Amino acid sequence: MHQMSRSLPGISLETSNWAPSTYKFLNWQRREKEWGKLAPIACPAAGSIEVPAEGIDPAVTIVLAVFNEPEYLQWAVQSVRIQTSASWELIMIDDGSTDDTPYVMEKLASEDPARIHILKHACNQGKAAALNAALQLAHAPWLLELDADDWMEPNCIEEISKIISFLGSDTLLLYGNHAEWKQESVGKLSFRGVYRYPASLDTKSLLITGAPLAPRIFRTEALRKLGGWKTDDPAGGRLYEDMLMIVRMLQQGSSFYLNRCLYNRRIRVNSITRTHQEQYLKWSVWMMETYQI
């Protein structure tokens, strides 16, 4: 346009009430911000992966249940290993995968055997059953669920560790904000912004919206008192197990909102949750009736 104006100046108009339209960044124009969030995982600084001294008790047990998702697993585990705090353990459960997932899982665990542990199911039993298996082995007083296609911010465990010692015994659930990344195809990922939660949770609103809580960190003792995740709901513990546990926790105690972006959530077009929305409506009605919400 600048070059054309020399030979084709056009017509100039003056006005006092003109204002530019609100500019919206296109996905490709967010690359600098995206790289700023991804670089610590993709290119960790030398010596940033801290191996704890023998005998350190973890503050948080991270549980990662996987079924046929080897392409995401390494990124998720790498986000754990570069944590700025060494006070964690990672339990990975292979829920009967039929692809290369077990091989990838074993390779990743061999790189940090002191803190990464593996469980294997001979056949697929569902997310709730996998989480229950990991709960039996958890050593930390708090348990964080990490979905296989998501990843943690490098300071996630550090920020959690700072606050948990100040929480009352009735606080059973800790949650924070997360960054959303949209994936329409493999290798095509774009940053969509930070999803911020309210300072207090309302179970009915959670059920109606179906908005996932990420990250979600549960008090391990409370999980065990509740008997772990349920597998006898209408979804058989294969869908919405996170929402069911959140509701049960909130009926037993309180939650605490940590106003930090600690987690990265990948939104896939073909995700299980998105392809079962009609089933969720029926399930949420069952929830409200069963738990008198």
Short mmCIF file of C-alpha atoms in Angstrom, two decimals:
data_model
loop_
_atom_site.label_atom_id
_atom_site.label_comp_id
_atom_site.label_asym_id
_atom_site.label_seq_id
_atom_site.Cartn_x
_atom_site.Cartn_y
_atom_site.Cartn_z
CA MET A 1 0.00 0.00 0.00
CA HIS A 2 2.88 2.35 0.76
CA GLN A 3 4.43 1.75 -2.67
CA MET A 4 1.12 2.17 -4.49
CA SER A 5 0.42 5.48 -2.75
CA ARG A 6 3.26 7.12 -4.68
CA SER A 7 1.52 6.66 -8.04
CA LEU A 8 -2.07 6.17 -6.87
CA PRO A 9 -2.59 8.54 -3.96
CA GLY A 10 -6.39 8.09 -3.92
CA ILE A 11 -8.74 10.34 -1.98
CA SER A 12 -8.15 11.66 1.57
CA LEU A 13 -10.99 12.30 4.00
CA GLU A 14 -10.92 13.96 7.42
CA THR A 15 -13.23 13.07 10.30
CA SER A 16 -13.32 13.61 14.06
CA ASN A 17 -15.20 10.44 15.07
CA TRP A 18 -13.11 7.65 13.58
CA ALA A 19 -11.44 5.01 15.74
CA PRO A 20 -9.50 1.88 14.72
CA SER A 21 -11.22 -1.44 15.20
CA THR A 22 -10.14 -3.69 18.06
CA TYR A 23 -7.20 -5.73 16.82
CA LYS A 24 -7.23 -9.46 17.35
CA PHE A 25 -4.02 -11.41 17.16
CA LEU A 26 -4.08 -14.25 14.67
CA ASN A 27 -2.73 -17.61 15.83
CA TRP A 28 0.51 -17.27 13.88
CA GLN A 29 1.11 -13.85 15.44
CA ARG A 30 1.31 -15.39 18.94
CA ARG A 31 4.44 -17.36 18.17
CA GLU A 32 6.73 -15.39 20.48
CA LYS A 33 4.39 -15.87 23.44
CA GLU A 34 3.86 -19.52 22.56
CA TRP A 35 7.59 -20.18 22.41
CA GLY A 36 8.04 -18.44 25.74
CA LYS A 37 5.74 -21.02 27.32
CA LEU A 38 7.06 -24.04 25.44
CA ALA A 39 10.81 -23.35 25.46
CA PRO A 40 11.44 -24.46 29.08
CA ILE A 41 10.14 -27.93 28.17
CA ALA A 42 11.47 -28.19 24.62
CA CYS A 43 14.92 -26.80 25.50
CA PRO A 44 15.50 -27.14 29.26
CA ALA A 45 18.53 -25.37 30.66
CA ALA A 46 21.55 -27.50 31.46
CA GLY A 47 21.23 -29.01 34.91
CA SER A 48 17.63 -27.89 35.33
CA ILE A 49 16.38 -31.46 35.92
CA GLU A 50 17.05 -31.80 39.61
CA VAL A 51 17.45 -35.29 41.05
CA PRO A 52 16.62 -35.35 44.78
CA ALA A 53 18.82 -36.78 47.46
CA GLU A 54 17.87 -40.28 48.56
CA GLY A 55 15.09 -40.37 51.15
CA ILE A 56 13.24 -37.14 50.25
CA ASP A 57 9.50 -37.43 50.85
CA PRO A 58 7.44 -36.01 47.97
CA ALA A 59 4.90 -33.25 48.62
CA VAL A 60 2.83 -34.20 45.57
CA THR A 61 2.16 -37.49 43.82
CA ILE A 62 1.51 -36.92 40.12
CA VAL A 63 -0.65 -39.57 38.49
CA LEU A 64 -0.67 -40.06 34.73
CA ALA A 65 -3.04 -42.67 33.28
CA VAL A 66 -2.42 -43.54 29.64
CA PHE A 67 -4.22 -45.54 26.98
CA ASN A 68 -2.75 -45.54 23.46
CA GLU A 69 -1.22 -42.06 23.56
CA PRO A 70 2.54 -42.49 23.05
CA GLU A 71 2.83 -39.35 20.91
CA TYR A 72 1.96 -37.09 23.89
CA LEU A 73 3.54 -39.04 26.74
CA GLN A 74 7.10 -37.77 26.43
CA TRP A 75 6.03 -34.12 26.51
CA ALA A 76 3.88 -34.65 29.61
CA VAL A 77 6.65 -36.49 31.48
CA GLN A 78 9.26 -33.94 30.45
CA SER A 79 7.11 -31.19 31.99
CA VAL A 80 7.29 -33.11 35.27
CA ARG A 81 11.02 -33.72 35.19
CA ILE A 82 11.91 -30.04 34.68
CA GLN A 83 9.96 -28.91 37.74
CA THR A 84 11.70 -26.22 39.78
CA SER A 85 10.90 -28.27 42.90
CA ALA A 86 12.17 -31.82 43.35
CA SER A 87 9.42 -32.71 45.83
CA TRP A 88 7.37 -35.00 43.59
CA GLU A 89 6.88 -38.56 42.47
CA LEU A 90 5.25 -39.67 39.23
CA ILE A 91 3.12 -42.80 38.90
CA MET A 92 2.27 -43.79 35.33
CA ILE A 93 -0.43 -46.35 34.59
CA ASP A 94 -0.65 -48.11 31.25
CA ASP A 95 -4.34 -48.94 31.02
CA GLY A 96 -4.04 -51.87 28.61
CA SER A 97 -2.53 -50.02 25.64
CA THR A 98 -2.24 -51.91 22.37
CA ASP A 99 0.41 -49.72 20.71
CA ASP A 100 3.91 -48.45 21.60
CA THR A 101 2.78 -46.77 24.84
CA PRO A 102 4.32 -49.42 27.19
CA TYR A 103 7.71 -49.15 25.44
CA VAL A 104 7.72 -45.34 25.60
CA MET A 105 6.64 -45.46 29.24
CA GLU A 106 9.44 -47.83 30.24
CA LYS A 107 12.04 -45.72 28.45
CA LEU A 108 10.92 -42.55 30.23
CA ALA A 109 10.84 -44.25 33.63
CA SER A 110 14.37 -45.57 33.15
CA GLU A 111 15.64 -41.98 32.92
CA ASP A 112 14.48 -41.18 36.47
CA PRO A 113 13.84 -44.50 38.28
CA ALA A 114 13.96 -42.98 41.76
CA ARG A 115 10.89 -40.85 41.19
CA ILE A 116 8.99 -42.40 38.27
CA HIS A 117 7.06 -45.62 38.80
CA ILE A 118 5.01 -47.74 36.37
CA LEU A 119 1.85 -49.79 36.73
CA LYS A 120 0.39 -51.90 33.93
CA HIS A 121 -3.11 -53.23 33.37
CA ALA A 122 -3.39 -56.32 31.20
CA CYS A 123 -6.57 -54.92 29.64
CA ASN A 124 -8.28 -51.56 29.50
CA GLN A 125 -10.24 -50.93 32.71
CA GLY A 126 -11.02 -47.22 32.39
CA LYS A 127 -9.64 -44.03 33.89
CA ALA A 128 -11.18 -44.43 37.36
CA ALA A 129 -9.75 -47.94 37.83
CA ALA A 130 -6.32 -46.72 36.69
CA LEU A 131 -6.38 -43.82 39.15
CA ASN A 132 -7.41 -46.16 41.97
CA ALA A 133 -4.45 -48.43 41.23
CA ALA A 134 -2.09 -45.46 41.47
CA LEU A 135 -3.76 -44.22 44.67
CA GLN A 136 -2.72 -47.41 46.46
CA LEU A 137 0.95 -46.58 45.81
CA ALA A 138 0.88 -42.81 46.37
CA HIS A 139 3.27 -41.62 49.09
CA ALA A 140 2.60 -37.86 49.06
CA PRO A 141 -0.12 -36.11 51.07
CA TRP A 142 -1.49 -34.53 47.87
CA LEU A 143 -2.26 -36.09 44.49
CA LEU A 144 -2.34 -34.26 41.15
CA GLU A 145 -3.97 -35.71 38.04
CA LEU A 146 -2.02 -35.10 34.83
CA ASP A 147 -3.78 -36.06 31.62
CA ALA A 148 -1.51 -37.70 29.06
CA ASP A 149 -2.04 -35.00 26.44
CA ASP A 150 -1.55 -32.09 28.87
CA TRP A 151 1.53 -30.72 30.58
CA MET A 152 2.53 -28.78 33.69
CA GLU A 153 4.13 -25.36 34.07
CA PRO A 154 7.74 -25.67 35.34
CA ASN A 155 6.86 -24.04 38.69
CA CYS A 156 3.66 -26.04 39.29
CA ILE A 157 4.92 -28.23 42.14
CA GLU A 158 6.85 -25.34 43.69
CA GLU A 159 3.73 -23.16 43.86
CA ILE A 160 1.64 -26.01 45.25
CA SER A 161 4.27 -26.83 47.88
CA LYS A 162 4.26 -23.22 49.10
CA ILE A 163 0.56 -23.26 49.92
CA ILE A 164 -0.33 -26.77 51.12
CA SER A 165 1.31 -26.37 54.54
CA PHE A 166 -1.04 -23.44 55.28
CA LEU A 167 -4.25 -25.24 54.31
CA GLY A 168 -6.65 -26.43 56.99
CA SER A 169 -7.45 -30.12 57.37
CA ASP A 170 -10.92 -29.52 55.92
CA THR A 171 -9.43 -28.34 52.61
CA LEU A 172 -9.60 -31.40 50.38
CA LEU A 173 -9.23 -29.86 46.92
CA LEU A 174 -6.72 -27.39 45.53
CA TYR A 175 -7.15 -25.91 42.06
CA GLY A 176 -5.65 -23.19 39.85
CA ASN A 177 -5.80 -21.70 36.36
CA HIS A 178 -4.60 -23.26 33.13
CA ALA A 179 -3.49 -22.25 29.66
CA GLU A 180 -5.58 -23.60 26.78
CA TRP A 181 -4.00 -24.90 23.58
CA LYS A 182 -6.14 -25.86 20.61
CA GLN A 183 -5.06 -28.78 18.47
CA GLU A 184 -6.91 -29.43 15.25
CA SER A 185 -4.39 -31.95 13.92
CA VAL A 186 -1.14 -33.57 15.06
CA GLY A 187 1.61 -30.96 15.07
CA LYS A 188 -0.80 -28.04 14.78
CA LEU A 189 -1.11 -26.42 18.19
CA SER A 190 -2.04 -22.82 19.01
CA PHE A 191 -2.23 -20.91 22.29
CA ARG A 192 -5.77 -19.72 23.06
CA GLY A 193 -5.23 -17.89 26.34
CA VAL A 194 -5.49 -18.53 30.08
CA TYR A 195 -8.68 -19.97 31.57
CA ARG A 196 -9.34 -18.48 35.00
CA TYR A 197 -11.65 -20.05 37.55
CA PRO A 198 -13.79 -18.36 40.19
CA ALA A 199 -12.40 -18.06 43.71
CA SER A 200 -15.06 -20.48 44.98
CA LEU A 201 -16.62 -23.51 43.34
CA ASP A 202 -20.33 -24.20 42.99
CA THR A 203 -21.11 -27.84 42.27
CA LYS A 204 -24.30 -27.15 40.34
CA SER A 205 -22.58 -24.64 38.07
CA LEU A 206 -19.72 -27.07 37.49
CA LEU A 207 -22.11 -29.81 36.45
CA ILE A 208 -24.18 -27.60 34.17
CA THR A 209 -21.20 -26.14 32.31
CA GLY A 210 -19.14 -29.32 32.37
CA ALA A 211 -16.02 -27.15 32.51
CA PRO A 212 -12.99 -29.29 33.43
CA LEU A 213 -10.98 -28.35 36.49
CA ALA A 214 -7.27 -28.27 35.65
CA PRO A 215 -5.14 -28.58 37.57
CA ARG A 216 -6.96 -30.48 40.28
CA ILE A 217 -5.02 -31.56 43.34
CA PHE A 218 -6.69 -33.77 45.95
CA ARG A 219 -5.76 -34.54 49.54
CA THR A 220 -4.61 -38.17 49.36
CA GLU A 221 -6.06 -39.14 52.73
CA ALA A 222 -9.49 -37.83 51.68
CA LEU A 223 -9.34 -39.81 48.44
CA ARG A 224 -8.73 -43.00 50.39
CA LYS A 225 -11.53 -42.27 52.87
CA LEU A 226 -13.93 -41.90 49.96
CA GLY A 227 -12.77 -45.23 48.55
CA GLY A 228 -11.10 -43.64 45.52
CA TRP A 229 -12.76 -42.95 42.20
CA LYS A 230 -16.12 -44.61 41.56
CA THR A 231 -16.46 -47.23 38.84
CA ASP A 232 -20.16 -48.01 39.31
CA ASP A 233 -21.64 -44.76 37.95
CA PRO A 234 -23.56 -44.78 34.61
CA ALA A 235 -20.30 -44.07 32.75
CA GLY A 236 -18.54 -46.97 34.47
CA GLY A 237 -15.65 -44.78 35.59
CA ARG A 238 -14.57 -44.30 31.99
CA LEU A 239 -15.94 -40.78 31.53
CA TYR A 240 -16.40 -37.75 33.83
CA GLU A 241 -14.57 -39.46 36.70
CA ASP A 242 -12.88 -36.13 37.48
CA MET A 243 -16.17 -34.25 37.85
CA LEU A 244 -17.63 -37.01 40.02
CA MET A 245 -14.64 -36.90 42.38
CA ILE A 246 -14.73 -33.09 42.57
CA VAL A 247 -18.40 -33.13 43.59
CA ARG A 248 -17.80 -35.80 46.22
CA MET A 249 -14.85 -33.86 47.63
CA LEU A 250 -16.80 -30.60 47.83
CA GLN A 251 -19.57 -32.37 49.74
CA GLN A 252 -17.04 -33.60 52.31
CA GLY A 253 -14.88 -30.48 52.70
CA SER A 254 -13.73 -27.21 51.17
CA SER A 255 -11.55 -26.16 48.27
CA PHE A 256 -8.78 -23.58 47.85
CA TYR A 257 -8.16 -21.50 44.74
CA LEU A 258 -4.53 -20.85 43.85
CA ASN A 259 -4.67 -17.92 41.43
CA ARG A 260 -1.75 -19.06 39.28
CA CYS A 261 -1.47 -20.55 35.80
CA LEU A 262 0.08 -23.92 36.67
CA TYR A 263 -1.14 -26.23 33.94
CA ASN A 264 -1.51 -26.50 30.17
CA ARG A 265 -4.58 -28.16 28.70
CA ARG A 266 -4.66 -29.48 25.16
CA ILE A 267 -8.10 -29.20 23.52
CA ARG A 268 -8.54 -31.78 20.78
CA VAL A 269 -11.38 -31.80 18.30
CA ASN A 270 -11.75 -35.57 18.61
CA SER A 271 -11.33 -35.79 22.39
CA ILE A 272 -13.49 -38.33 24.25
CA THR A 273 -15.29 -35.62 26.23
CA ARG A 274 -16.25 -33.69 23.11
CA THR A 275 -17.56 -36.76 21.31
CA HIS A 276 -19.80 -37.80 24.25
CA GLN A 277 -21.58 -34.52 24.99
CA GLU A 278 -25.06 -36.02 24.72
CA GLN A 279 -24.07 -38.75 27.14
CA TYR A 280 -22.77 -36.10 29.56
CA LEU A 281 -26.19 -34.43 29.72
CA LYS A 282 -27.77 -37.71 30.84
CA TRP A 283 -24.93 -38.37 33.26
CA SER A 284 -25.19 -34.88 34.83
CA VAL A 285 -28.92 -35.41 35.47
CA TRP A 286 -28.05 -38.68 37.25
CA MET A 287 -25.43 -36.79 39.30
CA MET A 288 -27.86 -34.11 40.44
CA GLU A 289 -30.44 -36.69 41.48
CA THR A 290 -27.98 -39.06 43.16
CA TYR A 291 -26.01 -36.40 45.07
CA GLN A 292 -28.99 -34.07 45.65
CA ILE A 293 -27.40 -31.08 43.96
#
